[in-house]
PDB file of C-alpha atoms in Angstrom:
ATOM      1  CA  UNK A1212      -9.330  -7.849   0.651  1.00 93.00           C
ATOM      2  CA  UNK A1213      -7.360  -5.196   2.203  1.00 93.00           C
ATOM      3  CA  UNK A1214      -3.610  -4.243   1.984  1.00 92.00           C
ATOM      4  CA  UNK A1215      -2.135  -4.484   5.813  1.00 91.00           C
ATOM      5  CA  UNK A1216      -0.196  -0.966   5.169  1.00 87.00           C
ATOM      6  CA  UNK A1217       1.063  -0.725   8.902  1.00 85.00           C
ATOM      7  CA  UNK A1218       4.287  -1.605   9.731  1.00 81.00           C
ATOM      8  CA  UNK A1219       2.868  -3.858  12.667  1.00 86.00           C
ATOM      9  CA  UNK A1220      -0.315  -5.344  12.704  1.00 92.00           C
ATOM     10  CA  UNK A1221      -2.059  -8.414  14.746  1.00 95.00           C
ATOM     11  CA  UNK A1222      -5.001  -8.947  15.824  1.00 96.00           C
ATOM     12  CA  UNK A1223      -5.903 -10.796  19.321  1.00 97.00           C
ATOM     13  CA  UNK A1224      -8.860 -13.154  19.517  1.00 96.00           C
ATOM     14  CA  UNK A1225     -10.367 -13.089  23.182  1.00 96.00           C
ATOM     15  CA  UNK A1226     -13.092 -15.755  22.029  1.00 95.00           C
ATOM     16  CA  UNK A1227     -15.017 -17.172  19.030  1.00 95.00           C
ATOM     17  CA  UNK A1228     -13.240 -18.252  15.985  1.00 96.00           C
ATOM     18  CA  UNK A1229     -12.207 -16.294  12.975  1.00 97.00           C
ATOM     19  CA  UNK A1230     -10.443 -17.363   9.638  1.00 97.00           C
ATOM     20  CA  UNK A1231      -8.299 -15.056   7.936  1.00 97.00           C
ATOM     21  CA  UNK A1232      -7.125 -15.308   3.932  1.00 97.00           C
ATOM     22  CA  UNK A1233      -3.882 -14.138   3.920  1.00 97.00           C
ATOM     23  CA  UNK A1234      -2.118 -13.457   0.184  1.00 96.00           C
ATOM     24  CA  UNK A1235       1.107 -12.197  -0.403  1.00 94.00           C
ATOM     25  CA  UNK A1236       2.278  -8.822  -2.008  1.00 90.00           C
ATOM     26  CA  UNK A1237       3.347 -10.927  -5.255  1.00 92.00           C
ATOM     27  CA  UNK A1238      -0.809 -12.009  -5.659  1.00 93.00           C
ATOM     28  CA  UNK A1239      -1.529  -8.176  -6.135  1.00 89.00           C
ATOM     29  CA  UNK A1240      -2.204  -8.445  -9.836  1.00 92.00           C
ATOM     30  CA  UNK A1241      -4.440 -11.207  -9.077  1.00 94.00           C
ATOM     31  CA  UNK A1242      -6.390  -9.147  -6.701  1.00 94.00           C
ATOM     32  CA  UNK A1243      -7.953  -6.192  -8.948  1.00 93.00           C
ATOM     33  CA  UNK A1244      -6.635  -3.962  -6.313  1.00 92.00           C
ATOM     34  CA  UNK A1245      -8.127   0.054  -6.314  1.00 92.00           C
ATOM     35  CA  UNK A1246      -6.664   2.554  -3.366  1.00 91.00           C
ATOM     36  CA  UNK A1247      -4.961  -0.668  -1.796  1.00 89.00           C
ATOM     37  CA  UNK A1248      -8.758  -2.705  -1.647  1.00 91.00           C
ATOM     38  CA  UNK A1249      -9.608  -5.082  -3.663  1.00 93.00           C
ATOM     39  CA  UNK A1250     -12.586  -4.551  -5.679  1.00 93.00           C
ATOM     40  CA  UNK A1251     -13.586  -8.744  -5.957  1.00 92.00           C
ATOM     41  CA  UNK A1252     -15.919  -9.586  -3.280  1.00 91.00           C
ATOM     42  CA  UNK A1253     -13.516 -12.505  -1.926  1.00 91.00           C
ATOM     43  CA  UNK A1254     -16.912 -14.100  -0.661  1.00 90.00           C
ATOM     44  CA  UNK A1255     -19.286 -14.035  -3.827  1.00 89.00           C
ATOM     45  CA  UNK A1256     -16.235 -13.822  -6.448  1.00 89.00           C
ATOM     46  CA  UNK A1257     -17.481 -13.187 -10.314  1.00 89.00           C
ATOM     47  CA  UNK A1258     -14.912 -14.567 -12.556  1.00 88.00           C
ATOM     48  CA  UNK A1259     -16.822 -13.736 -15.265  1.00 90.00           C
ATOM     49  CA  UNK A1260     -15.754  -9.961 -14.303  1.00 93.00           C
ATOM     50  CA  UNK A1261     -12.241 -10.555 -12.224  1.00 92.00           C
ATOM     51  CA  UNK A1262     -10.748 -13.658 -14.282  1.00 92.00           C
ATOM     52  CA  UNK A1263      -7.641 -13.298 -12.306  1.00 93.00           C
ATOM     53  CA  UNK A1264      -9.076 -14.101  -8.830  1.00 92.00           C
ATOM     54  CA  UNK A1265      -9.457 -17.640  -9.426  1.00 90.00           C
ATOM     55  CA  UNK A1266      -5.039 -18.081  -9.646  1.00 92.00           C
ATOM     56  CA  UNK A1267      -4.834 -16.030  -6.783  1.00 93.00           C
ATOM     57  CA  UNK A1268      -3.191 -17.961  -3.882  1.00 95.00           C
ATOM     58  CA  UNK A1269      -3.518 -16.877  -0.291  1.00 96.00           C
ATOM     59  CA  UNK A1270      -3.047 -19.302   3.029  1.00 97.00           C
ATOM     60  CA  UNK A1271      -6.008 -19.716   5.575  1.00 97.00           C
ATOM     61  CA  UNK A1272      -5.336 -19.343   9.071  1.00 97.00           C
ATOM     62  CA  UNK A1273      -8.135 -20.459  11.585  1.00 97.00           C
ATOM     63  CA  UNK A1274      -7.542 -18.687  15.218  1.00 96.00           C
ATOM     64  CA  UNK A1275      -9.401 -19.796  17.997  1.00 95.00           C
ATOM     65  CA  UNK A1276      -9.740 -18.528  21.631  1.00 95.00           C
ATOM     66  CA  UNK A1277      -6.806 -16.571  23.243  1.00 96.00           C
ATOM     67  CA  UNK A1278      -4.809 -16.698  19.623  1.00 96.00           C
ATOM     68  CA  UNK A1279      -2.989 -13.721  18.435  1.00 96.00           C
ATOM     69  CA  UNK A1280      -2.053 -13.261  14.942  1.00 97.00           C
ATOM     70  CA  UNK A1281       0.302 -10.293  12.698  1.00 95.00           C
ATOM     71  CA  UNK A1282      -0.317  -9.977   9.352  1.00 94.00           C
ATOM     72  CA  UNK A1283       3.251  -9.194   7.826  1.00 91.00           C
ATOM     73  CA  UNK A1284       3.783  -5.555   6.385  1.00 90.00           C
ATOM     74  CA  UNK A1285       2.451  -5.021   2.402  1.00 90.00           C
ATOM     75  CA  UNK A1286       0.716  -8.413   2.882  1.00 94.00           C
ATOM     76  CA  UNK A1287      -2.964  -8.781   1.861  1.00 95.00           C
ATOM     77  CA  UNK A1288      -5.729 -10.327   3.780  1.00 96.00           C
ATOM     78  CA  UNK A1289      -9.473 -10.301   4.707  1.00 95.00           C
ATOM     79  CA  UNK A1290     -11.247 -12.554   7.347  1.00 96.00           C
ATOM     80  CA  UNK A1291     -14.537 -13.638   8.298  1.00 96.00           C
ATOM     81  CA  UNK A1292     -16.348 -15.246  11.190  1.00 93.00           C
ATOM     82  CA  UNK A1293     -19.160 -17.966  11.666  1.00 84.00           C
ATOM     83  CA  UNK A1294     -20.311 -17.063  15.067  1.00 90.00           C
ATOM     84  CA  UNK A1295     -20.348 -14.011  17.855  1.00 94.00           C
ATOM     85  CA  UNK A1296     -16.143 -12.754  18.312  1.00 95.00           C
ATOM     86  CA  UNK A1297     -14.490 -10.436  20.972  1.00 96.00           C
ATOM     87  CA  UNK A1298     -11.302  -9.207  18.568  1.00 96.00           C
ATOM     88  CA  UNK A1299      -8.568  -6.748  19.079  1.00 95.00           C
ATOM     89  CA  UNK A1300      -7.568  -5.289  16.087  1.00 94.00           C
ATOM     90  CA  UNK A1301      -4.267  -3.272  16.531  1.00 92.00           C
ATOM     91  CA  UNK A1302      -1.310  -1.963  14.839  1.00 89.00           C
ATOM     92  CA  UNK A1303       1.482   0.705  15.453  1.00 84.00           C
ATOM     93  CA  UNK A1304       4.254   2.625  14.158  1.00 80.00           C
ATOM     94  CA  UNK A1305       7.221   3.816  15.473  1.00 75.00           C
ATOM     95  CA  UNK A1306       9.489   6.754  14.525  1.00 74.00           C
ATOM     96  CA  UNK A1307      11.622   3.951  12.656  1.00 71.00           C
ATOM     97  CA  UNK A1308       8.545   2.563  10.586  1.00 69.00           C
ATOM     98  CA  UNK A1309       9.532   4.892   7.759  1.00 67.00           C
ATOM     99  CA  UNK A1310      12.729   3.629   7.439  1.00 70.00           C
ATOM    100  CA  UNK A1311      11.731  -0.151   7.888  1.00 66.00           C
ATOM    101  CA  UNK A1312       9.294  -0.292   5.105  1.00 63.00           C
ATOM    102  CA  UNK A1313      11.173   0.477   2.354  1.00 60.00           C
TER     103      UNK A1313
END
């Protein structure tokens, strides 16, 4: 789980299907976050160690073929795939970024 710290991000899926957890900046004390990453392994969680994972809420989005898809500014997400992808991860900044994300 990784904080999307650009002011623009998406991501393009030429083919194959991906699902990404999205969870918003208010989850972050859920999320056992160190350096903006979490430190729970989303996909083998151990409450035992991260209690606070299990109340953290977060939205699944499932793209398909030819789907784009930003992940909004100080939002946190992570994503995995079942089969073979062609993805275009991309983000960018502008001189105005600075400004904006305050």
């Amino acid at each position: 789980i990784k904080r999307q710290d650009k002011y623009r991000r998406m991501f393009y899926i030429l083919n194959g299907t991906v699902r990404f957890y999205i969870f918003n900046h208010s989850e972050k004390k859920n999320l056992y976050l160190k350096n903006n990453n979490s430190l729970v392994n989303f996909w083998n969680q151990d409450t035992k160690k991260f209690p606070l994972i299990s109340n953290a809420k977060y939205i699944e989005v499932i793209c398909r073929d030819n789907t784009l898809l930003s992940i909004p500014y100080n939002f946190y997400f992570t994503y995995k795939s079942d089969n073979e992808v062609n993805m275009i991860d991309f983000y960018s900044e502008s001189i105005f970024s600075k400004f904006l994300k305050k």
